[in-house]
mmCIF file of C-alpha atoms and ligand atoms in Angstrom:
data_model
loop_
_atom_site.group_PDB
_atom_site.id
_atom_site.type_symbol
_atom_site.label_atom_id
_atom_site.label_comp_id
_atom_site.label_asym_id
_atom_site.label_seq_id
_atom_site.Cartn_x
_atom_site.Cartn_y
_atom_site.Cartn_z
ATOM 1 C CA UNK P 25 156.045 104.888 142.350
ATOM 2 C CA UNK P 26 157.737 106.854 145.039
ATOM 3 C CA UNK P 27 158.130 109.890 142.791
ATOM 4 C CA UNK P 28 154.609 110.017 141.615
ATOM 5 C CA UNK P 29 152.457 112.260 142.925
ATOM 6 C CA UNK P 30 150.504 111.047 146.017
ATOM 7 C CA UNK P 31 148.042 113.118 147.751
ATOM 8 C CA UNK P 32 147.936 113.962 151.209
ATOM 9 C CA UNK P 33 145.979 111.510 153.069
ATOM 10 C CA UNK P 34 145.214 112.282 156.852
ATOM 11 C CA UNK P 35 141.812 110.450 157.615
ATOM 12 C CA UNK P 36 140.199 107.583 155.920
ATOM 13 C CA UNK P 37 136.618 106.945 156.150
ATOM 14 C CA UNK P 38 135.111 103.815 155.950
ATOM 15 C CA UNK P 39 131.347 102.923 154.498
ATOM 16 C CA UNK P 40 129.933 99.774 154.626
ATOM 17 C CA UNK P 41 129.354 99.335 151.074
ATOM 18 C CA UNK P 42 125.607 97.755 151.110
ATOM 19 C CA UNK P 43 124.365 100.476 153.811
ATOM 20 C CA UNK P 44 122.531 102.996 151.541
ATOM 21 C CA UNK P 45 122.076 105.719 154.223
ATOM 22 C CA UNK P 46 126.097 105.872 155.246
ATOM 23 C CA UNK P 47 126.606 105.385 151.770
ATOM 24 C CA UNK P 48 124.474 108.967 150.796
ATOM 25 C CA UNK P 49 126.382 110.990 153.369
ATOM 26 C CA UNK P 50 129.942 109.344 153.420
ATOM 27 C CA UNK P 51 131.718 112.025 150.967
ATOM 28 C CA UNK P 52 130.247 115.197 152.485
ATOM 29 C CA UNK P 53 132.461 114.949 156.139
ATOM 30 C CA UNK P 54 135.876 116.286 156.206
ATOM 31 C CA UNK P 55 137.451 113.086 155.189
ATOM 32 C CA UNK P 56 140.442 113.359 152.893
ATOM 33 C CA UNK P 57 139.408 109.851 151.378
ATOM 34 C CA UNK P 58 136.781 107.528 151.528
ATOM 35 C CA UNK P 59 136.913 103.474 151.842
ATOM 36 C CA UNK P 60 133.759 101.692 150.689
ATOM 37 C CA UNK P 61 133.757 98.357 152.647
ATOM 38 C CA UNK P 62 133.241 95.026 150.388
ATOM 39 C CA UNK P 63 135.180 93.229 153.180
ATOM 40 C CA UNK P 64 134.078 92.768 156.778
ATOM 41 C CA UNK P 65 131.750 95.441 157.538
ATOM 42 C CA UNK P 66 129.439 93.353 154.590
ATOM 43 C CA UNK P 67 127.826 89.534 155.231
ATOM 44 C CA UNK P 68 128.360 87.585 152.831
ATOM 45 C CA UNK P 69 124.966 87.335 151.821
ATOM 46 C CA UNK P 70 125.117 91.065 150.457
ATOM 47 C CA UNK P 71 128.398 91.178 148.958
ATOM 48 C CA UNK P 72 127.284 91.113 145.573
ATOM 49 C CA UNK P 73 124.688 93.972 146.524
ATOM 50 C CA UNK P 74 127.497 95.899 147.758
ATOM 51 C CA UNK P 75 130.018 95.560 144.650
ATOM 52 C CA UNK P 76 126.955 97.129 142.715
ATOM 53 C CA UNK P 77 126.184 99.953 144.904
ATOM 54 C CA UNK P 78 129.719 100.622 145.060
ATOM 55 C CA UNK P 79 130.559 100.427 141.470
ATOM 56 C CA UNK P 80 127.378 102.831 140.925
ATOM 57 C CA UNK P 81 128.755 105.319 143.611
ATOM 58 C CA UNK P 82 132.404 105.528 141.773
ATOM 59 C CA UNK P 83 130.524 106.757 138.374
ATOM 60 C CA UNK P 84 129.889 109.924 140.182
ATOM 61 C CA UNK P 85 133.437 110.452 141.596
ATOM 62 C CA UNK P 86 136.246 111.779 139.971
ATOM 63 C CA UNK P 87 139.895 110.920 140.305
ATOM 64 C CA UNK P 88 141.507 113.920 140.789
ATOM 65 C CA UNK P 89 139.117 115.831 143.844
ATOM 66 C CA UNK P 90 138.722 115.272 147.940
ATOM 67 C CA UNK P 91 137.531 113.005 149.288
ATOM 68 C CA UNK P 92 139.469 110.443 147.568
ATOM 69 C CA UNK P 93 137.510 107.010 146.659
ATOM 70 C CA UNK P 94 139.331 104.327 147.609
ATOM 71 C CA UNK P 95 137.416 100.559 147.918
ATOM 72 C CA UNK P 96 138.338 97.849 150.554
ATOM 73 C CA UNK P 97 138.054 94.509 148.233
ATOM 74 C CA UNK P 98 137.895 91.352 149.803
ATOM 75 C CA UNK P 99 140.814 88.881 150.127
ATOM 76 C CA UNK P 100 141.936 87.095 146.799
ATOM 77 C CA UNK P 101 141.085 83.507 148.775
ATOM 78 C CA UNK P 102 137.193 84.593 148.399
ATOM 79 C CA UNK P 103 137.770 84.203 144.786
ATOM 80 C CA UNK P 104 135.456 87.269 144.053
ATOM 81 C CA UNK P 105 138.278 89.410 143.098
ATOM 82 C CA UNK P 106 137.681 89.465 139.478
ATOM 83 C CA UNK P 107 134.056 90.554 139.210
ATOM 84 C CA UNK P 108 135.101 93.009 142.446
ATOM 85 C CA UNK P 109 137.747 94.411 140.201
ATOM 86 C CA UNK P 110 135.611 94.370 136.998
ATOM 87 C CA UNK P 111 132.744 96.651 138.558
ATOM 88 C CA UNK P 112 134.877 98.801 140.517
ATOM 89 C CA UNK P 113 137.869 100.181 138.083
ATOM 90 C CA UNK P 114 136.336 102.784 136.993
ATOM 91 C CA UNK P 115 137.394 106.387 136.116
ATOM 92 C CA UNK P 116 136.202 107.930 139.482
ATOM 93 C CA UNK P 117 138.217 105.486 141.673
ATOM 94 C CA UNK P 118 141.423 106.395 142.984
ATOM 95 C CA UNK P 119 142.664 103.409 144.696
ATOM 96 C CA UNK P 120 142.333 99.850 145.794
ATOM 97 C CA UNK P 121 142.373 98.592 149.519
ATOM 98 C CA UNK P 122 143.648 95.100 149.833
ATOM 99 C CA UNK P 123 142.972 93.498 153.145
ATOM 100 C CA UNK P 124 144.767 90.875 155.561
ATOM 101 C CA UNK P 125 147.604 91.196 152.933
ATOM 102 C CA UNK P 126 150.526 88.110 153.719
ATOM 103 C CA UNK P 127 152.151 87.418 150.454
ATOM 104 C CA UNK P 128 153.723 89.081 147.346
ATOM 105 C CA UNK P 129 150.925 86.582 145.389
ATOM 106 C CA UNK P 130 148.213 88.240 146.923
ATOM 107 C CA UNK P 131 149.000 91.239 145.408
ATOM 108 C CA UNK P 132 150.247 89.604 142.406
ATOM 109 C CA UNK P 133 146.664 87.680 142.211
ATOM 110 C CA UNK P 134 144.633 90.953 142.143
ATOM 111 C CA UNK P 135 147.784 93.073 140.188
ATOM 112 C CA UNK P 136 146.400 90.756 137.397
ATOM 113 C CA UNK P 137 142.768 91.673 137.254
ATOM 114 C CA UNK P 138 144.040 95.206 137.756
ATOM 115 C CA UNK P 139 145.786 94.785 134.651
ATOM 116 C CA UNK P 140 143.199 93.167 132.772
ATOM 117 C CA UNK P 141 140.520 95.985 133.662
ATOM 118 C CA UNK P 142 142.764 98.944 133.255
ATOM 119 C CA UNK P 143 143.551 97.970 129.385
ATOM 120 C CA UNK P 144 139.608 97.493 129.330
ATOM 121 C CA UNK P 145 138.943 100.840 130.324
ATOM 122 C CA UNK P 146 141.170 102.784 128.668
ATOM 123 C CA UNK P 147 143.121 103.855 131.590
ATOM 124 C CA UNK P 148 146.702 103.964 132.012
ATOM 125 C CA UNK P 149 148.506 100.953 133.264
ATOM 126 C CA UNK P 150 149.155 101.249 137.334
ATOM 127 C CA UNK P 151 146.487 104.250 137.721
ATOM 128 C CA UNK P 152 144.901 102.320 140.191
ATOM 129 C CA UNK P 153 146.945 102.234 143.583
ATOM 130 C CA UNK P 154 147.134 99.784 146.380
ATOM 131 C CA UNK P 155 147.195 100.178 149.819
ATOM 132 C CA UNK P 156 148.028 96.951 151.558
ATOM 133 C CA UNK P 157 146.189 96.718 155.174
ATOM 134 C CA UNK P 158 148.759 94.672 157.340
ATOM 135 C CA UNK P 159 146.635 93.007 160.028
ATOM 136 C CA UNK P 160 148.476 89.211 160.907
ATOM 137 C CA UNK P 161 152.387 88.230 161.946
ATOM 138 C CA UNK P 162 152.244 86.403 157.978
ATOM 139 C CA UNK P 163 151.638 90.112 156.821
ATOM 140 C CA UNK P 164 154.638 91.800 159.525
ATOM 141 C CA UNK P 165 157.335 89.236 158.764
ATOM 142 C CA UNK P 166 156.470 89.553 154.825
ATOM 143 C CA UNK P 167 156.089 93.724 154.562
ATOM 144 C CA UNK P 168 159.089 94.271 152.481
ATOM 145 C CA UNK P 169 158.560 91.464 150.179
ATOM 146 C CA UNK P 170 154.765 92.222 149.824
ATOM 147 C CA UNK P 171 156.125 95.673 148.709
ATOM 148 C CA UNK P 172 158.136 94.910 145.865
ATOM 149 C CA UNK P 173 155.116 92.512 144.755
ATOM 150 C CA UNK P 174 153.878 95.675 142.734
ATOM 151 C CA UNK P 175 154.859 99.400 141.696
ATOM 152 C CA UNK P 176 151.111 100.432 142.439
ATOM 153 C CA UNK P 177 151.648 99.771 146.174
ATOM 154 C CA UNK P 178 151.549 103.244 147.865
ATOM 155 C CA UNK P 179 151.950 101.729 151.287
ATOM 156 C CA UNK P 180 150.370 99.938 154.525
ATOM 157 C CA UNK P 181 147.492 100.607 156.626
ATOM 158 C CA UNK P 182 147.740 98.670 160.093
ATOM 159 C CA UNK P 183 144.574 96.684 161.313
ATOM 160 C CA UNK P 184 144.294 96.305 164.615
ATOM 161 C CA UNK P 185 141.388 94.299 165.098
ATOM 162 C CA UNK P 186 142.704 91.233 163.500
ATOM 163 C CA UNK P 187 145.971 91.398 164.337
ATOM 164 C CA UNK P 188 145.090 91.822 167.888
ATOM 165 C CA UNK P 189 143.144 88.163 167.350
ATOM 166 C CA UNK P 190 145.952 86.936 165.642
ATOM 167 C CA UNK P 191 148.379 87.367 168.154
ATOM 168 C CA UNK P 192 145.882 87.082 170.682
ATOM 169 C CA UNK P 193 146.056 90.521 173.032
ATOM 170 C CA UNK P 194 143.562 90.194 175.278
ATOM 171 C CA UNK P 195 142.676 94.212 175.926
ATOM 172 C CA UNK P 196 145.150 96.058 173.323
ATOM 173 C CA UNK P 197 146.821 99.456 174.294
ATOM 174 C CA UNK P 198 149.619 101.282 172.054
ATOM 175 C CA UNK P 199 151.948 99.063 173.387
ATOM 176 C CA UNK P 200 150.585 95.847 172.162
ATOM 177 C CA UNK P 201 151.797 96.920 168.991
ATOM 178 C CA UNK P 202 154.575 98.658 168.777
ATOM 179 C CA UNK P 203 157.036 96.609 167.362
ATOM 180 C CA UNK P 204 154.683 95.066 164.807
ATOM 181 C CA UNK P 205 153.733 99.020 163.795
ATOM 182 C CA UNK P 206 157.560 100.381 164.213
ATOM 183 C CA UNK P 207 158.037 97.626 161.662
ATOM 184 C CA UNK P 208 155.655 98.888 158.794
ATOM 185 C CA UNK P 209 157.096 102.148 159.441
ATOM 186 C CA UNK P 210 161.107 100.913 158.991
ATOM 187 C CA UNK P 211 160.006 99.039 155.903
ATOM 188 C CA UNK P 212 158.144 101.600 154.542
ATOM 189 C CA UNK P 213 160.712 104.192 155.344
ATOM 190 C CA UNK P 214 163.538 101.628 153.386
ATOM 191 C CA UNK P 215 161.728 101.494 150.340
ATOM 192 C CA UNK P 216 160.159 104.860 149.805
ATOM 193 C CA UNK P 217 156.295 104.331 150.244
ATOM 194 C CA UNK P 218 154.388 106.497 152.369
ATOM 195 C CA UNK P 219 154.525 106.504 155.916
ATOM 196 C CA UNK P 220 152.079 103.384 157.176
ATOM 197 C CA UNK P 221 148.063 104.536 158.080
ATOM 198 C CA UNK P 222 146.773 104.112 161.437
ATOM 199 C CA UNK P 223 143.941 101.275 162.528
ATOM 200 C CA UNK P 224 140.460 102.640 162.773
ATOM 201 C CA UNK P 225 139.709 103.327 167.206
ATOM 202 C CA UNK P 226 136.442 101.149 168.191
ATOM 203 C CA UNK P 227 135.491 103.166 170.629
ATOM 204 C CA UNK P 228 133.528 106.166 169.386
ATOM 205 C CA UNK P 229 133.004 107.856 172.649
ATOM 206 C CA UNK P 230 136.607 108.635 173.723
ATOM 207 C CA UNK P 231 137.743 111.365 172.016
ATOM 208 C CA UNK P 232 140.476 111.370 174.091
ATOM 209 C CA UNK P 233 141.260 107.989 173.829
ATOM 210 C CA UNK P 234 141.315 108.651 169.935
ATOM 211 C CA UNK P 235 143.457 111.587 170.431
ATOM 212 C CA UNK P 236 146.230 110.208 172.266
ATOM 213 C CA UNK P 237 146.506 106.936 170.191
ATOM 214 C CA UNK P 238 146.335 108.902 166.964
ATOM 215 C CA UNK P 239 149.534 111.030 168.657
ATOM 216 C CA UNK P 240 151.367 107.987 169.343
ATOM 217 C CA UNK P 241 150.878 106.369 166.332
ATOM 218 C CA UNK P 242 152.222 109.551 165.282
ATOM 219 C CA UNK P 243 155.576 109.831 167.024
ATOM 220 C CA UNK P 244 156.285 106.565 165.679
ATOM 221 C CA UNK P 245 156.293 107.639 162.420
ATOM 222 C CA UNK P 246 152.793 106.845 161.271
ATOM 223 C CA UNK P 247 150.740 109.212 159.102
ATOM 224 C CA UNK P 248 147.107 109.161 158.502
ATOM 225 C CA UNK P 249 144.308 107.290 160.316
ATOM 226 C CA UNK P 250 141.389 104.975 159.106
ATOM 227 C CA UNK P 251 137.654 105.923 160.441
ATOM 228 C CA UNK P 252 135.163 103.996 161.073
ATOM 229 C CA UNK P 253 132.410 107.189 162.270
ATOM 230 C CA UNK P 254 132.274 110.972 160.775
ATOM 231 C CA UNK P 255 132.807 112.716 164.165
ATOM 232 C CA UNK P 256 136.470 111.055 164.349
ATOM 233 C CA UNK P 257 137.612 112.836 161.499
ATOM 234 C CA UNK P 258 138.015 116.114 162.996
ATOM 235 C CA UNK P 259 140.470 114.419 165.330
ATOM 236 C CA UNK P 260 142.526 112.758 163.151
ATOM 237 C CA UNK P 261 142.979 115.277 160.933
ATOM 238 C CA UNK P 262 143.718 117.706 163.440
ATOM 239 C CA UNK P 263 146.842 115.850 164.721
ATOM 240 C CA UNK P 264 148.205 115.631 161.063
ATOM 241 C CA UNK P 265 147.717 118.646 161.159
ATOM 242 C CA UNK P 266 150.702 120.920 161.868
ATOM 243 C CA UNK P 267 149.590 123.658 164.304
ATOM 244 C CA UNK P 268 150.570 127.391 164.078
ATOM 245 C CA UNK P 269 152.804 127.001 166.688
ATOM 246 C CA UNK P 270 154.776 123.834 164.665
ATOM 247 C CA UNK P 271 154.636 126.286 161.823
ATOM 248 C CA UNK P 272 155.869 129.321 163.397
ATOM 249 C CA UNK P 273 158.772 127.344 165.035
ATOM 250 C CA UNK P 274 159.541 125.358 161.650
ATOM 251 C CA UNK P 275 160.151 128.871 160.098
ATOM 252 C CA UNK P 276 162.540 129.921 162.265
ATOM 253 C CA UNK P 277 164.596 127.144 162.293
ATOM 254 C CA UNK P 278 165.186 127.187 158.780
ATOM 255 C CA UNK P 279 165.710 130.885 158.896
ATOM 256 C CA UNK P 280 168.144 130.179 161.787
ATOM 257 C CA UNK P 281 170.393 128.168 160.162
ATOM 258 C CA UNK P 282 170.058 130.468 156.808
ATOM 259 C CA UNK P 283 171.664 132.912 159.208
ATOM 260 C CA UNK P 284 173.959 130.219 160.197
ATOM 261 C CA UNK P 285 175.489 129.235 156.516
ATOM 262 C CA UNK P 286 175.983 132.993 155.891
ATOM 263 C CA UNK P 287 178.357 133.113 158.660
ATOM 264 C CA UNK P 288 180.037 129.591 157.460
ATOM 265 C CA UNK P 289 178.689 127.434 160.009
ATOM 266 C CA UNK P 290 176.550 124.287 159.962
ATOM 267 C CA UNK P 291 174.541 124.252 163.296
ATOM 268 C CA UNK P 292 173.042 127.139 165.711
ATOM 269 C CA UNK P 293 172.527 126.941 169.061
ATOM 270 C CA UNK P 294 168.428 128.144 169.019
ATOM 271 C CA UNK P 295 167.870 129.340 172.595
ATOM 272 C CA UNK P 296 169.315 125.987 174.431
ATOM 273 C CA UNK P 297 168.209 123.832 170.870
ATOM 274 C CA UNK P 298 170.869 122.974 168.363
ATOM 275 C CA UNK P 299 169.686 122.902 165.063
ATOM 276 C CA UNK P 300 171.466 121.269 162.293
ATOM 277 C CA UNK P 301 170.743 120.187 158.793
ATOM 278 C CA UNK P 302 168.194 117.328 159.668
ATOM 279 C CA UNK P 303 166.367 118.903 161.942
ATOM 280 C CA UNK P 304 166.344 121.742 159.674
ATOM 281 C CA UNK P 305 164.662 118.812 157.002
ATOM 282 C CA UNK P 306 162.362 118.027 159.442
ATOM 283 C CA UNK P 307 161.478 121.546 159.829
ATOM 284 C CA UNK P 308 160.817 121.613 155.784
ATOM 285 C CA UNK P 309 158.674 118.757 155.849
ATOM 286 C CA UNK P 310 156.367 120.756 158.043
ATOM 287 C CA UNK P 311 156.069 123.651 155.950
ATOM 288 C CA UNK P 312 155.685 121.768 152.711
ATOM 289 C CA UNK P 313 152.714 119.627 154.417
ATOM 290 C CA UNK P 314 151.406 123.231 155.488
ATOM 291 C CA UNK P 315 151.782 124.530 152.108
ATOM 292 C CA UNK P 316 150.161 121.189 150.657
ATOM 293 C CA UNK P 317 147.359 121.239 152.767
ATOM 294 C CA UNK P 318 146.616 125.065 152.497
ATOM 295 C CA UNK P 319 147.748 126.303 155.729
ATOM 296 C CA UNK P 320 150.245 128.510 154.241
ATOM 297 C CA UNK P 321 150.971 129.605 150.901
HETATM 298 C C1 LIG C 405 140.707 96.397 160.245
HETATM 299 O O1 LIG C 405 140.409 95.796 159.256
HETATM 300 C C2 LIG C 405 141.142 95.738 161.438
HETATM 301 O O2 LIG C 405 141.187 94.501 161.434
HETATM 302 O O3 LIG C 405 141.447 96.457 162.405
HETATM 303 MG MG1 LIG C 406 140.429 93.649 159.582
#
């Protein structure tokens, strides 16, 4: 997996997947992907309603084309999984949600009806990919075996919400969860899956609030951010997205150390900043998430 070709994924949009009005708008925002809810944002009572709309929205998606259809299935102990799975593999879908993930079987559980449906359709095997939502201590303290549980895995998304209950933190800030969060990102990191995705922000009315978390989940080495309303997206993607200024001073400190190796030496002193090869690697991975997201060419 780590080779293959994963797009860039800054926001995340969730739908609940039985609300028909949400549902009609959800792929015209600015959202880079899409999750229609089966899980918690649907009573039980309307789960099977939900799997249908769903599976009838994904026959007018394709694959390959923004916003990228992803669906939030519900945990394997519901023992829905199969007819989830069944209705929702479908050409148009790009990728699987799995939430309150704690055990290699959990993935292993659904890995199987992945399987199954994938032959059925025609698709290749492992087209389908998993992101694993991380939201307990079971899920922190088993990341890096819940990882190897499949090749499809393309990495974490953090829940806040539950994990927040399960540890039980009162009022959460970005503190409450550092360590939990720095650990996605270290395992993650280790075995080559994309950086972890944010927790959706509750509160819809600080923008600021949603700012600065999104910034500090940021700096420690998060990328991307779940949604739960269209008017966060601008937000989010806007802080994952490099600015001019990031790009401007990215450029010149690979052209500074160019200038550098012609004159046989490894690291430049940039006006008070040294600048050697890894932060001249850092400075690469700015302009290649420029280039890939059409800031530059
Ligand atoms: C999301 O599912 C959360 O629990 O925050
Ligand atoms: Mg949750």
């Amino acid at each position: 997996m780590p080779n293959e070709f994963f797009p860039i994924i800054r926001s995340h949009l969730y739908g609940p997947g039985n609300n028909v009005k949400i549902l009609d708008k959800i792929f015209d925002t600015e959202a880079d992907a899409v999750v229609l809810d089966l899980e918690d944002a649907v009573p039980y009572d309307q789960k099977k309603l939900a799997r249908t709309m769903v599976s009838e929205i994904i026959a007018d998606r394709s694959y390959n084309s923004r916003p990228y259809t992803f669906v939030r299935i519900n945990h394997p102990n519901l023992k829905i999984t199969e007819e989830e799975i069944n209705l929702i593999v479908q050409d148009g879908l790009f990728g699987i949600r799995i939430p309150k993930v704690e055990s290699a079987e959990d993935i292993r559980i659904v890995e199987e009806f992945l399987n199954a449906q994938e032959a059925k359709c025609g698709m290749k095997n492992g087209r389908i990919k998993i992101i694993c939502n991380i939201e307990s201590s079971k899920g922190i303290l088993s990341a890096a075996n819940i990882l190897q549980a499949s090749d499809r895995i393309v990495g974490f998304a953090f829940g806040a919400a539950d994990f927040a209950e399960d540890i039980n933190i009162w009022k959460p800030d970005n503190f409450s969860f550092l360590y939990p969060k720095s650990h996605l990102v270290l395992v993650s990191s280790a075995f080559a899956v994309q950086p972890p995705v944010d927790s959706v922000f509750t509160d819809l009315n600080d923008e600021d609030g949603l700012r600065k978390s999104s910034l500090f989940a940021k700096n420690i080495g998060f990328f991307g951010r779940s949604a739960i309303h269209p008017k966060q997206i601008s937000i989010i993607n806007d802080v994952y997205t490099p600015s001019s200024e990031e790009i401007t001073k990215a450029q010149s400190i690979i052209n500074a150390l160019h200038n550098a190796e012609k004159q046989n030496t490894g690291a430049v002193n940039m006006g008070g900043d040294f600048v050697d090869i890894a932060i001249v690697k850092k400075a690469e991975g700015i302009i290649n998430l420029s280039k890939s997201l059409g800031i530059i060419k």
